[in-house]
Amino acid sequence: MEIYRASWVLPITAAPIRDGWVAVDGDVIAGIGGPQEEPGPIGQEAAGRIDLGDAAIMPALVNAHTHLELSWLRGRVGPAPTFLRWVSGMMRERLQSADGRDDHLVRSAMALALEEMRASGTGLVGDISNSLAHLDVLEASGLEGVVFHEVIKFRAAGADGFVDESRRRIEEAGPRGRWRLALAPHAPYSVAPEVYRALAAARPRLREARMSAHIAESPEEVEFIGRGSGGWPDLLKRLGAWDPEWRAPRCSPIEYLERLGFWDERTLAVHAVQASDEDLAVLAARGVTVVTCPRSNAWVGAGVPPVEAFYRSGARVAVGTDSLTSVADLNLFSELAALRRIAPGVKAADLLRSATLSGAEALGFGDTHGAIAAGRRAALIAVEVPPGTMDVEQYLVSGIEPVKVRSIDEAWFPDREKNSAC
């Protein structure tokens, strides 16, 4: 048993506690309290007491959307004014570079990215994988989460068999340690309507029925689904992926998947930059989680997400970084700072909940992760805060560098040592 004290403790489900403590027994939280609630019997059992001083103890962050397999592309695809221009550049680099076929390089880049995430406070991840070839790298990282096996099939023929084969792959591959496996249809411009329907129908047969989908990310996507025009038909034809039988549904991308019966409380709607209030009402009614990645949206030319509208809608909101092809780093605290700039009207407490408990709930870990309470997993971090900090929530969404973050069970800031009395 260890008892950690700090100038702040953030339970997430309640207001921050000034001069609080958290008791940890192995990998489980044994108790939490403030200066008026001494550990009592818990303290009598404690083997160690650690005073972290000017720090905030909080749940490890949850990166609900990233693509770790693409980490080798870091720095190779620059920002673009439009999404299609960025996609074209990314695909060109991915298909033409021999580095993407160098398994050692891909693995090394993934391992480095995972370490970067951990070092900046992330403990739980929603990762998108095309190949499922590097699950051992994820297992070795010490992190945990969901690997969403991405399915791409724009031609409708054989949709049921395609989904059955995708389901078989994840059932045979997982779960892997603390990583669960699920399915993720890529986007409405790369997945046939029959595939969405087949995926929705397959949920009862899946060990992990959560699904993640890119949706309403760019104006080009809205134009393609709404009118069947724009750049997507030409790009799909150049790739040899076009289905001449496809017809535009002539609605918004979110309404399109609603008609196909895809949305439910186990789905993650990633990006939603172009979502209207009506779209968001659909997602909220279905219990869908909106995953926002604002820095990536700016990089790829998708636009600025309507973050305040996300929260007004009543939908659960989680946070992701997206991949290192479209963001400079995987520090989720930097994502929170971007959200604060975009949506100053959203409470800092709500942003922090999105980056912790809401993300954990979206990934199916809501009972164990994302909040501090007795019986929950001790997946905790501590963030160094300036002495005298009064509004710790505002500070934590201002942008925190990794040097100020530690896992609760790791070596602490150099000038703070374990001691026998608090």
Coordinates of C-alpha atoms in Angstrom, one line a residue:
M1 CA 0.0 0.0 0.0
E2 CA 1.2 3.5 -1.0
I3 CA -0.3 6.8 0.0
Y4 CA 0.4 9.7 -2.4
R5 CA -0.2 13.2 -1.3
A6 CA -0.2 16.2 -3.7
S7 CA -1.4 19.8 -3.7
W8 CA -4.3 18.7 -6.0
V9 CA -6.2 15.5 -6.7
L10 CA -8.6 15.3 -9.6
P11 CA -11.2 12.6 -9.2
I12 CA -12.9 13.8 -12.5
T13 CA -16.3 12.7 -11.3
A14 CA -16.1 15.4 -8.6
A15 CA -14.5 18.7 -8.0
P16 CA -10.7 18.8 -7.5
I17 CA -9.5 18.2 -4.0
R18 CA -7.0 20.7 -2.6
D19 CA -4.2 19.0 -0.6
G20 CA -5.5 15.6 -1.3
W21 CA -4.3 12.0 -1.1
V22 CA -4.8 8.8 -3.0
A23 CA -4.1 5.3 -1.5
V24 CA -2.9 2.6 -4.0
D25 CA -2.8 -1.1 -3.2
G26 CA -1.0 -2.8 -6.0
D27 CA -2.7 -1.7 -9.1
V28 CA -6.0 -0.8 -7.4
I29 CA -7.1 2.5 -5.8
A30 CA -7.8 1.9 -2.1
G31 CA -9.0 5.3 -1.2
I32 CA -9.1 9.0 -1.9
G33 CA -9.6 12.1 0.3
G34 CA -8.6 15.6 1.4
P35 CA -7.0 17.1 4.4
Q36 CA -10.1 16.6 6.5
E37 CA -10.3 12.9 5.6
E38 CA -7.2 11.2 6.9
P39 CA -6.4 7.7 5.5
G40 CA -7.3 6.2 8.9
P41 CA -7.1 2.3 8.7
I42 CA -5.7 2.6 5.2
G43 CA -2.8 4.6 6.4
Q44 CA -2.0 2.0 9.1
E45 CA -1.5 -0.5 6.3
A46 CA 0.6 1.7 4.1
A47 CA 4.2 0.6 3.4
G48 CA 5.1 4.0 2.0
R49 CA 3.9 7.6 2.0
I50 CA 4.9 9.8 -0.9
D51 CA 4.6 13.6 -0.8
L52 CA 4.5 14.8 -4.4
G53 CA 4.3 18.5 -3.3
D54 CA 3.1 20.9 -6.0
A55 CA 1.5 18.4 -8.3
A56 CA -1.9 17.2 -9.5
I57 CA -2.8 13.6 -9.3
M58 CA -5.3 12.6 -12.0
P59 CA -6.3 9.6 -14.1
A60 CA -4.0 8.7 -17.0
L61 CA -5.2 10.3 -20.3
V62 CA -7.2 8.5 -22.9
N63 CA -6.2 8.9 -26.6
A64 CA -9.4 7.7 -28.2
H65 CA -8.1 7.9 -31.8
T66 CA -4.7 7.4 -33.4
H67 CA -3.0 5.3 -36.1
L68 CA 0.3 4.0 -34.6
E69 CA 1.1 1.9 -37.7
L70 CA 1.6 5.2 -39.5
S71 CA 4.2 6.6 -37.1
W72 CA 7.0 5.9 -39.6
L73 CA 5.5 8.7 -41.7
R74 CA 6.2 11.4 -39.1
G75 CA 7.5 14.5 -40.8
R76 CA 7.0 13.2 -44.3
V77 CA 3.5 14.6 -45.1
G78 CA 3.1 18.4 -44.6
P79 CA 0.0 20.4 -43.9
A80 CA -2.4 20.9 -46.8
P81 CA -5.1 23.5 -47.6
T82 CA -7.6 20.8 -48.5
F83 CA -8.2 17.3 -47.2
L84 CA -8.0 15.6 -50.6
R85 CA -4.7 17.2 -51.3
W86 CA -3.4 16.0 -48.0
V87 CA -4.8 12.5 -48.6
S88 CA -3.1 12.3 -52.0
G89 CA 0.2 13.3 -50.5
M90 CA -0.1 10.8 -47.7
M91 CA -1.0 7.9 -50.0
R92 CA 1.7 8.8 -52.4
E93 CA 4.3 8.7 -49.7
R94 CA 2.9 5.6 -48.1
L95 CA 2.7 3.6 -51.3
Q96 CA 5.9 4.7 -53.0
S97 CA 8.3 4.8 -50.0
A98 CA 10.2 1.6 -49.4
D99 CA 10.4 2.5 -45.7
G100 CA 6.8 1.4 -45.2
R101 CA 7.8 -2.1 -46.2
D102 CA 10.7 -2.1 -43.7
D103 CA 9.1 -4.0 -40.7
H104 CA 12.0 -3.1 -38.4
L105 CA 11.5 0.6 -39.1
V106 CA 7.8 0.5 -38.7
R107 CA 8.1 -1.4 -35.4
S108 CA 10.7 1.0 -34.1
A109 CA 8.6 4.0 -35.0
M110 CA 5.6 2.5 -33.3
A111 CA 7.6 1.7 -30.1
L112 CA 8.9 5.3 -30.1
A113 CA 5.4 6.7 -30.5
L114 CA 4.0 4.5 -27.7
E115 CA 6.8 5.7 -25.4
E116 CA 6.0 9.3 -26.3
M117 CA 2.4 8.8 -25.5
R118 CA 3.2 7.2 -22.1
A119 CA 5.7 9.9 -21.3
S120 CA 3.1 12.6 -21.9
G121 CA 0.5 11.0 -19.6
T122 CA -1.5 8.7 -21.9
G123 CA -2.5 5.3 -20.4
L124 CA -5.3 4.1 -22.6
V125 CA -5.5 4.1 -26.4
G126 CA -7.9 3.6 -29.3
D127 CA -5.6 2.6 -32.1
I128 CA -6.5 2.0 -35.8
S129 CA -4.7 -0.8 -37.5
N130 CA -4.8 -2.0 -41.1
S131 CA -2.6 -5.0 -40.8
L132 CA -2.8 -6.3 -37.1
A133 CA 0.8 -7.2 -37.8
H134 CA 2.3 -5.4 -34.8
L135 CA 0.1 -6.3 -31.8
D136 CA 3.2 -7.5 -29.9
V137 CA 4.6 -4.0 -30.1
L138 CA 1.5 -2.7 -28.4
E139 CA 1.6 -5.4 -25.7
A140 CA 5.2 -4.6 -24.9
S141 CA 4.4 -0.9 -24.4
G142 CA 2.8 -1.2 -21.0
L143 CA -0.2 0.8 -22.3
E144 CA -3.6 -0.8 -22.9
G145 CA -6.7 -0.1 -25.0
V146 CA -8.6 -1.2 -28.1
V147 CA -7.1 -2.0 -31.5
F148 CA -9.6 -1.2 -34.2
H149 CA -9.0 -3.3 -37.3
E150 CA -9.8 -0.9 -40.1
V151 CA -11.9 -2.3 -43.0
I152 CA -11.9 -0.6 -46.4
K153 CA -14.2 -1.8 -49.2
F154 CA -16.0 0.6 -51.5
R155 CA -17.3 -2.1 -53.9
A156 CA -20.5 -3.6 -52.5
A157 CA -20.1 -7.2 -53.9
G158 CA -19.3 -9.8 -51.3
A159 CA -19.9 -7.5 -48.3
D160 CA -21.1 -10.2 -45.9
G161 CA -18.2 -12.5 -46.7
F162 CA -15.8 -9.6 -46.4
V163 CA -17.1 -8.7 -42.9
D164 CA -17.1 -12.3 -41.8
E165 CA -13.4 -12.6 -42.8
S166 CA -12.6 -9.3 -40.9
R167 CA -14.4 -10.7 -37.9
R168 CA -12.5 -13.9 -38.1
R169 CA -9.2 -12.1 -38.2
I170 CA -9.8 -10.1 -35.0
E171 CA -11.3 -13.2 -33.2
E172 CA -8.2 -15.2 -34.0
A173 CA -5.8 -12.4 -33.1
G174 CA -7.3 -11.2 -29.8
P175 CA -7.6 -10.2 -27.1
R176 CA -3.8 -9.6 -26.6
G177 CA -3.0 -8.9 -23.0
R178 CA -4.6 -5.7 -22.0
W179 CA -5.5 -4.9 -25.6
R180 CA -8.9 -5.7 -27.0
L181 CA -9.7 -6.0 -30.8
A182 CA -12.6 -4.5 -32.6
L183 CA -13.6 -3.4 -36.1
A184 CA -13.5 0.0 -37.8
P185 CA -15.1 0.9 -41.1
H186 CA -12.8 3.6 -42.5
A187 CA -15.2 6.3 -43.9
P188 CA -18.3 6.7 -46.1
Y189 CA -16.1 7.4 -49.2
S190 CA -14.2 4.1 -48.7
V191 CA -16.8 1.7 -47.4
A192 CA -19.9 0.5 -49.2
P193 CA -23.3 0.8 -47.6
E194 CA -23.7 -2.9 -47.6
V195 CA -20.5 -3.2 -45.5
Y196 CA -21.9 -0.8 -42.9
R197 CA -25.1 -2.8 -42.8
A198 CA -23.1 -6.1 -42.5
L199 CA -21.0 -4.6 -39.7
A200 CA -24.1 -3.5 -37.8
A201 CA -25.6 -7.0 -38.2
A202 CA -22.3 -8.7 -37.0
R203 CA -22.2 -7.0 -33.6
P204 CA -24.0 -9.8 -31.7
R205 CA -21.3 -12.2 -33.0
L206 CA -18.3 -10.1 -32.0
R207 CA -16.4 -10.4 -28.7
E208 CA -15.9 -6.6 -28.8
A209 CA -18.8 -4.9 -30.5
R210 CA -17.4 -1.3 -30.4
M211 CA -16.6 0.3 -33.7
S212 CA -14.9 3.4 -34.8
A213 CA -15.5 5.4 -38.0
H214 CA -14.2 8.5 -39.6
I215 CA -17.2 10.7 -40.3
A216 CA -18.0 14.2 -41.6
E217 CA -14.3 15.1 -41.5
S218 CA -14.0 17.3 -44.6
P219 CA -16.1 19.4 -47.0
E220 CA -15.2 17.0 -49.8
E221 CA -16.8 14.1 -47.9
V222 CA -20.0 16.2 -47.4
E223 CA -20.1 17.0 -51.1
F224 CA -19.5 13.4 -52.1
I225 CA -22.3 11.9 -49.9
G226 CA -24.6 14.8 -50.5
R227 CA -24.3 15.2 -54.3
G228 CA -22.0 12.4 -55.5
S229 CA -19.5 15.0 -56.8
G230 CA -16.2 16.6 -55.8
G231 CA -12.8 14.9 -55.9
W232 CA -13.6 11.6 -54.3
P233 CA -15.0 9.9 -57.4
D234 CA -11.9 10.8 -59.4
L235 CA -9.6 9.6 -56.7
L236 CA -11.4 6.3 -56.2
K237 CA -11.3 5.7 -60.0
R238 CA -7.6 6.3 -60.1
L239 CA -7.1 3.8 -57.3
G240 CA -9.3 1.2 -59.1
A241 CA -11.7 1.2 -56.2
W242 CA -14.7 2.9 -57.7
D243 CA -18.1 1.1 -57.8
P244 CA -20.1 2.2 -60.8
E245 CA -23.3 1.0 -59.1
W246 CA -22.8 3.4 -56.1
R247 CA -25.3 6.3 -55.9
A248 CA -25.1 9.3 -53.6
P249 CA -27.6 9.1 -50.7
R250 CA -28.0 12.9 -50.9
C251 CA -27.9 13.5 -47.1
S252 CA -25.2 14.3 -44.6
P253 CA -22.6 11.6 -43.9
I254 CA -24.0 11.2 -40.3
E255 CA -27.5 10.8 -41.5
Y256 CA -26.3 8.3 -44.2
L257 CA -24.9 6.0 -41.5
E258 CA -28.1 6.5 -39.4
R259 CA -30.1 5.2 -42.4
L260 CA -27.9 2.2 -42.5
G261 CA -28.5 1.4 -38.8
F262 CA -24.8 1.8 -37.9
W263 CA -24.9 4.2 -35.0
D264 CA -25.3 3.0 -31.4
E265 CA -23.8 3.5 -28.0
R266 CA -20.8 1.4 -28.9
T267 CA -19.7 3.5 -31.8
L268 CA -17.1 6.3 -32.0
A269 CA -17.7 9.0 -34.5
V270 CA -14.2 10.4 -35.2
H271 CA -13.8 14.0 -36.3
A272 CA -17.3 15.2 -37.1
V273 CA -15.8 18.6 -38.2
Q274 CA -18.7 19.2 -40.7
A275 CA -21.5 18.0 -38.4
S276 CA -24.6 20.1 -38.1
D277 CA -26.7 20.6 -35.0
E278 CA -29.1 18.1 -36.5
D279 CA -26.3 15.6 -37.1
L280 CA -25.1 16.0 -33.5
A281 CA -28.6 15.4 -32.2
V282 CA -28.7 12.1 -34.0
L283 CA -25.4 11.1 -32.4
A284 CA -26.5 12.2 -29.0
A285 CA -29.8 10.3 -29.3
R286 CA -28.0 7.1 -30.2
G287 CA -25.4 7.4 -27.4
V288 CA -22.5 7.7 -29.9
T289 CA -19.2 9.2 -28.7
V290 CA -17.8 12.1 -30.8
V291 CA -14.0 11.9 -30.9
T292 CA -12.4 15.2 -31.7
C293 CA -8.8 15.7 -33.0
P294 CA -8.5 19.4 -33.6
R295 CA -4.8 19.7 -34.4
S296 CA -5.1 17.0 -37.0
N297 CA -8.2 18.7 -38.5
A298 CA -6.1 21.9 -39.0
W299 CA -3.2 20.0 -40.5
V300 CA -5.2 18.1 -43.1
G301 CA -7.3 21.0 -44.2
A302 CA -10.5 19.6 -42.8
G303 CA -11.5 22.7 -40.9
V304 CA -12.2 23.7 -37.3
P305 CA -14.4 21.3 -35.4
P306 CA -17.6 22.8 -33.8
V307 CA -16.4 21.9 -30.3
E308 CA -18.9 24.0 -28.4
A309 CA -21.7 22.5 -30.4
F310 CA -20.4 19.0 -29.6
Y311 CA -20.9 19.7 -25.9
R312 CA -24.2 21.5 -26.3
S313 CA -25.6 18.5 -28.1
G314 CA -25.3 16.3 -25.1
A315 CA -23.2 13.7 -26.9
R316 CA -20.3 12.2 -25.1
V317 CA -17.1 13.8 -26.3
A318 CA -13.7 12.1 -26.2
V319 CA -10.3 13.3 -27.5
G320 CA -7.7 11.9 -29.9
T321 CA -4.5 13.0 -31.5
D322 CA -4.9 11.1 -34.8
S323 CA -1.6 9.9 -36.3
L324 CA 1.9 11.3 -36.6
T325 CA 1.2 11.9 -40.3
S326 CA -1.1 14.8 -39.3
V327 CA 0.1 16.0 -36.0
A328 CA 3.5 17.0 -34.6
D329 CA 3.3 14.9 -31.4
L330 CA 1.1 12.6 -29.5
N331 CA 0.8 14.7 -26.4
L332 CA -2.9 14.8 -25.5
F333 CA -2.3 17.8 -23.2
S334 CA -1.5 19.8 -26.4
E335 CA -4.8 18.6 -27.8
L336 CA -6.5 19.9 -24.8
A337 CA -4.8 23.3 -25.2
A338 CA -6.1 23.4 -28.8
L339 CA -9.6 22.6 -27.6
R340 CA -9.4 25.4 -25.1
R341 CA -8.4 27.9 -27.8
I342 CA -11.2 26.7 -30.1
A343 CA -13.9 26.5 -27.5
P344 CA -13.3 29.0 -24.6
G345 CA -16.9 28.5 -23.6
V346 CA -16.5 24.9 -22.7
K347 CA -15.6 24.3 -19.0
A348 CA -12.1 23.1 -18.3
A349 CA -13.6 20.3 -16.2
D350 CA -15.6 19.1 -19.2
L351 CA -12.5 19.0 -21.4
L352 CA -10.6 17.1 -18.8
R353 CA -13.4 14.6 -18.5
S354 CA -13.4 14.1 -22.3
A355 CA -9.6 13.3 -22.1
T356 CA -10.1 10.8 -19.3
L357 CA -13.4 9.2 -18.3
S358 CA -15.4 9.9 -21.5
G359 CA -12.6 8.3 -23.6
A360 CA -12.4 5.3 -21.2
E361 CA -16.2 4.9 -21.5
A362 CA -16.1 5.1 -25.3
L363 CA -13.4 2.4 -25.4
G364 CA -15.3 0.1 -23.0
F365 CA -13.0 0.8 -19.9
G366 CA -15.4 3.1 -18.1
D367 CA -15.7 0.9 -15.0
T368 CA -12.0 0.8 -14.4
H369 CA -10.2 3.8 -15.9
G370 CA -10.6 7.5 -16.4
A371 CA -11.5 8.5 -12.8
I372 CA -10.1 8.2 -9.3
A373 CA -12.3 6.2 -6.9
A374 CA -11.8 3.2 -4.6
G375 CA -11.8 -0.1 -6.5
R376 CA -10.7 1.5 -9.8
R377 CA -7.4 0.7 -11.5
A378 CA -4.6 2.8 -10.4
A379 CA -3.8 4.1 -13.9
L380 CA -2.8 7.5 -12.6
I381 CA -0.4 10.3 -13.5
A382 CA 0.9 13.3 -11.6
V383 CA 1.5 16.6 -13.3
E384 CA 3.8 19.2 -11.8
V385 CA 2.0 22.4 -11.2
P386 CA 3.3 25.9 -10.3
P387 CA 3.3 26.7 -6.6
G388 CA 0.1 28.5 -5.5
T389 CA -2.0 27.3 -8.4
M390 CA -5.6 28.1 -7.6
D391 CA -7.5 26.9 -10.7
V392 CA -5.8 23.6 -11.5
E393 CA -8.3 22.6 -14.2
Q394 CA -7.6 25.7 -16.2
Y395 CA -3.8 25.0 -15.8
L396 CA -4.1 21.5 -17.0
V397 CA -5.8 22.5 -20.3
S398 CA -3.2 25.2 -21.0
G399 CA -0.7 22.8 -22.6
I400 CA 1.6 20.6 -20.4
E401 CA 5.0 19.5 -21.6
P402 CA 5.9 15.8 -21.0
V403 CA 8.8 16.8 -18.6
K404 CA 6.1 17.8 -16.1
V405 CA 4.3 14.5 -16.3
R406 CA 5.0 11.1 -14.6
S407 CA 3.2 7.9 -14.1
I408 CA 2.3 7.6 -10.5
D409 CA 4.4 4.5 -10.0
E410 CA 7.5 5.8 -11.8
A411 CA 10.6 7.6 -10.4
W412 CA 9.4 11.0 -9.5
F413 CA 10.7 14.6 -10.0
P414 CA 14.3 14.6 -8.9
D415 CA 13.8 16.8 -5.9
R416 CA 11.0 14.7 -4.4
E417 CA 11.8 11.5 -2.6
K418 CA 9.7 8.8 -0.9
N419 CA 9.6 9.4 2.8
S420 CA 8.2 7.7 5.8
A421 CA 5.9 10.5 6.9
C422 CA 3.6 13.0 5.1

